[in-house]
């Protein structure tokens, strides 16, 4: 079976395998990056940064007195 295949069909098969692999990996990486749990954690961290910044400013002001 494989002995009768020519270069064109082998090239098409290899390009198809490569395209499917890239598509699968990109979808998987996209799902990891856009995971709702990770986004919720990032939003929580973003919300607390203002409190941390205010705490650091308050500490710096009190240490300069």
Short mmCIF file of N, CA and C in Angstrom, two decimals:
data_model
loop_
_atom_site.label_atom_id
_atom_site.label_comp_id
_atom_site.label_asym_id
_atom_site.label_seq_id
_atom_site.Cartn_x
_atom_site.Cartn_y
_atom_site.Cartn_z
N UNK A 1 0.82 -1.19 0.00
CA UNK A 1 0.00 0.00 0.00
C UNK A 1 0.87 1.26 0.00
N UNK A 2 1.85 1.32 0.90
CA UNK A 2 2.69 2.50 0.98
C UNK A 2 3.67 2.60 -0.18
N UNK A 3 3.98 1.47 -0.79
CA UNK A 3 4.92 1.49 -1.91
C UNK A 3 4.29 2.13 -3.14
N UNK A 4 2.97 2.10 -3.25
CA UNK A 4 2.32 2.66 -4.43
C UNK A 4 2.01 4.15 -4.29
N UNK A 5 2.22 4.74 -3.12
CA UNK A 5 1.94 6.17 -2.96
C UNK A 5 3.03 6.98 -3.62
N UNK A 6 2.63 8.11 -4.17
CA UNK A 6 3.61 8.97 -4.81
C UNK A 6 3.93 10.15 -3.90
N UNK A 7 4.80 11.01 -4.39
CA UNK A 7 5.27 12.14 -3.59
C UNK A 7 4.14 13.10 -3.24
N UNK A 8 3.22 13.33 -4.17
CA UNK A 8 2.14 14.30 -3.95
C UNK A 8 1.23 13.86 -2.81
N UNK A 9 0.82 12.61 -2.82
CA UNK A 9 -0.07 12.14 -1.76
C UNK A 9 0.64 12.10 -0.41
N UNK A 10 1.92 11.81 -0.42
CA UNK A 10 2.69 11.83 0.83
C UNK A 10 2.81 13.25 1.36
N UNK A 11 3.05 14.20 0.47
CA UNK A 11 3.16 15.60 0.89
C UNK A 11 1.83 16.11 1.42
N UNK A 12 0.74 15.77 0.75
CA UNK A 12 -0.58 16.19 1.22
C UNK A 12 -0.88 15.59 2.58
N UNK A 13 -0.55 14.31 2.75
CA UNK A 13 -0.76 13.66 4.04
C UNK A 13 0.04 14.34 5.14
N UNK A 14 1.31 14.65 4.86
CA UNK A 14 2.16 15.28 5.87
C UNK A 14 1.68 16.69 6.21
N UNK A 15 1.28 17.46 5.20
CA UNK A 15 0.76 18.80 5.46
C UNK A 15 -0.55 18.75 6.24
N UNK A 16 -1.38 17.77 5.95
CA UNK A 16 -2.64 17.61 6.69
C UNK A 16 -2.37 17.27 8.14
N UNK A 17 -1.44 16.37 8.38
CA UNK A 17 -1.08 16.01 9.76
C UNK A 17 -0.52 17.23 10.49
N UNK A 18 0.34 17.99 9.83
CA UNK A 18 0.91 19.19 10.45
C UNK A 18 -0.17 20.22 10.74
N UNK A 19 -1.10 20.43 9.81
CA UNK A 19 -2.16 21.41 10.01
C UNK A 19 -3.08 21.01 11.16
N UNK A 20 -3.43 19.74 11.23
CA UNK A 20 -4.30 19.27 12.32
C UNK A 20 -3.58 19.39 13.66
N UNK A 21 -2.29 19.11 13.68
CA UNK A 21 -1.52 19.23 14.91
C UNK A 21 -1.46 20.67 15.38
N UNK A 22 -1.18 21.60 14.48
CA UNK A 22 -1.11 23.02 14.83
C UNK A 22 -2.47 23.51 15.30
N UNK A 23 -3.53 23.11 14.62
CA UNK A 23 -4.88 23.52 15.01
C UNK A 23 -5.23 23.00 16.39
N UNK A 24 -4.95 21.75 16.66
CA UNK A 24 -5.25 21.16 17.96
C UNK A 24 -4.46 21.84 19.07
N UNK A 25 -3.18 22.07 18.85
CA UNK A 25 -2.36 22.72 19.87
C UNK A 25 -2.79 24.16 20.11
N UNK A 26 -3.13 24.88 19.06
CA UNK A 26 -3.54 26.28 19.24
C UNK A 26 -4.88 26.37 19.97
N UNK A 27 -5.79 25.46 19.70
CA UNK A 27 -7.06 25.45 20.43
C UNK A 27 -6.81 25.10 21.89
N UNK A 28 -5.95 24.13 22.14
CA UNK A 28 -5.64 23.74 23.52
C UNK A 28 -4.98 24.85 24.30
N UNK A 29 -4.03 25.54 23.68
CA UNK A 29 -3.36 26.66 24.36
C UNK A 29 -4.34 27.80 24.59
N UNK A 30 -5.22 28.04 23.62
CA UNK A 30 -6.24 29.07 23.79
C UNK A 30 -7.18 28.76 24.93
N UNK A 31 -7.56 27.50 25.06
CA UNK A 31 -8.43 27.11 26.16
C UNK A 31 -7.73 27.25 27.51
N UNK A 32 -6.45 26.94 27.55
CA UNK A 32 -5.71 27.12 28.80
C UNK A 32 -5.60 28.60 29.17
N UNK A 33 -5.34 29.44 28.18
CA UNK A 33 -5.16 30.86 28.44
C UNK A 33 -6.48 31.52 28.83
N UNK A 34 -7.58 31.12 28.21
CA UNK A 34 -8.88 31.73 28.47
C UNK A 34 -9.71 30.92 29.46
N UNK A 35 -9.06 30.18 30.32
CA UNK A 35 -9.74 29.38 31.33
C UNK A 35 -10.46 30.31 32.30
N UNK A 36 -11.76 30.10 32.56
CA UNK A 36 -12.50 30.99 33.46
C UNK A 36 -11.92 31.06 34.87
N UNK A 37 -11.38 29.97 35.37
CA UNK A 37 -10.78 30.00 36.71
C UNK A 37 -9.56 30.90 36.73
N UNK A 38 -8.75 30.85 35.69
CA UNK A 38 -7.57 31.71 35.64
C UNK A 38 -7.97 33.17 35.49
N UNK A 39 -9.00 33.44 34.69
CA UNK A 39 -9.46 34.82 34.50
C UNK A 39 -10.03 35.36 35.81
N UNK A 40 -10.78 34.53 36.55
CA UNK A 40 -11.33 34.98 37.83
C UNK A 40 -10.21 35.27 38.82
N UNK A 41 -9.19 34.44 38.83
CA UNK A 41 -8.05 34.67 39.72
C UNK A 41 -7.33 35.95 39.33
N UNK A 42 -7.17 36.19 38.04
CA UNK A 42 -6.51 37.41 37.58
C UNK A 42 -7.33 38.64 37.95
N UNK A 43 -8.65 38.57 37.85
CA UNK A 43 -9.51 39.69 38.24
C UNK A 43 -9.40 39.96 39.74
N UNK A 44 -9.32 38.91 40.54
CA UNK A 44 -9.15 39.08 41.98
C UNK A 44 -7.83 39.75 42.29
N UNK A 45 -6.78 39.32 41.63
CA UNK A 45 -5.46 39.95 41.84
C UNK A 45 -5.50 41.41 41.41
N UNK A 46 -6.14 41.69 40.28
CA UNK A 46 -6.24 43.07 39.80
C UNK A 46 -7.02 43.94 40.78
N UNK A 47 -8.06 43.38 41.40
CA UNK A 47 -8.86 44.15 42.36
C UNK A 47 -8.06 44.45 43.63
N UNK A 48 -7.21 43.55 44.05
CA UNK A 48 -6.44 43.76 45.27
C UNK A 48 -5.22 44.66 45.07
N UNK A 49 -4.81 44.90 43.85
CA UNK A 49 -3.62 45.72 43.63
C UNK A 49 -3.81 47.15 44.09
N UNK A 50 -5.03 47.67 43.99
CA UNK A 50 -5.27 49.03 44.47
C UNK A 50 -5.10 49.10 45.99
N UNK A 51 -5.56 48.07 46.70
CA UNK A 51 -5.37 48.03 48.16
C UNK A 51 -3.90 47.90 48.52
N UNK A 52 -3.19 47.08 47.78
CA UNK A 52 -1.75 46.93 48.04
C UNK A 52 -1.02 48.24 47.77
N UNK A 53 -1.38 48.91 46.70
CA UNK A 53 -0.76 50.19 46.38
C UNK A 53 -1.04 51.22 47.46
N UNK A 54 -2.27 51.28 47.94
CA UNK A 54 -2.61 52.22 49.01
C UNK A 54 -1.87 51.88 50.29
N UNK A 55 -1.73 50.60 50.57
CA UNK A 55 -0.98 50.19 51.76
C UNK A 55 0.49 50.56 51.67
N UNK A 56 1.07 50.40 50.51
CA UNK A 56 2.48 50.77 50.33
C UNK A 56 2.68 52.27 50.45
N UNK A 57 1.75 53.05 49.91
CA UNK A 57 1.85 54.51 50.02
C UNK A 57 1.71 54.93 51.47
N UNK A 58 0.77 54.33 52.18
CA UNK A 58 0.57 54.66 53.59
C UNK A 58 1.81 54.30 54.41
N UNK A 59 2.39 53.14 54.14
CA UNK A 59 3.59 52.73 54.85
C UNK A 59 4.75 53.67 54.55
N UNK A 60 4.89 54.05 53.29
CA UNK A 60 5.98 54.96 52.91
C UNK A 60 5.80 56.33 53.57
N UNK A 61 4.57 56.81 53.63
CA UNK A 61 4.32 58.11 54.26
C UNK A 61 4.59 58.05 55.76
N UNK A 62 4.20 56.96 56.40
CA UNK A 62 4.42 56.86 57.85
C UNK A 62 5.90 56.66 58.17
N UNK A 63 6.65 56.03 57.28
CA UNK A 63 8.07 55.81 57.56
C UNK A 63 8.89 57.07 57.31
N UNK A 64 8.37 58.02 56.53
CA UNK A 64 9.09 59.25 56.25
C UNK A 64 8.89 60.31 57.34
N UNK A 65 7.97 60.09 58.24
CA UNK A 65 7.70 61.09 59.29
C UNK A 65 8.73 61.06 60.37
#
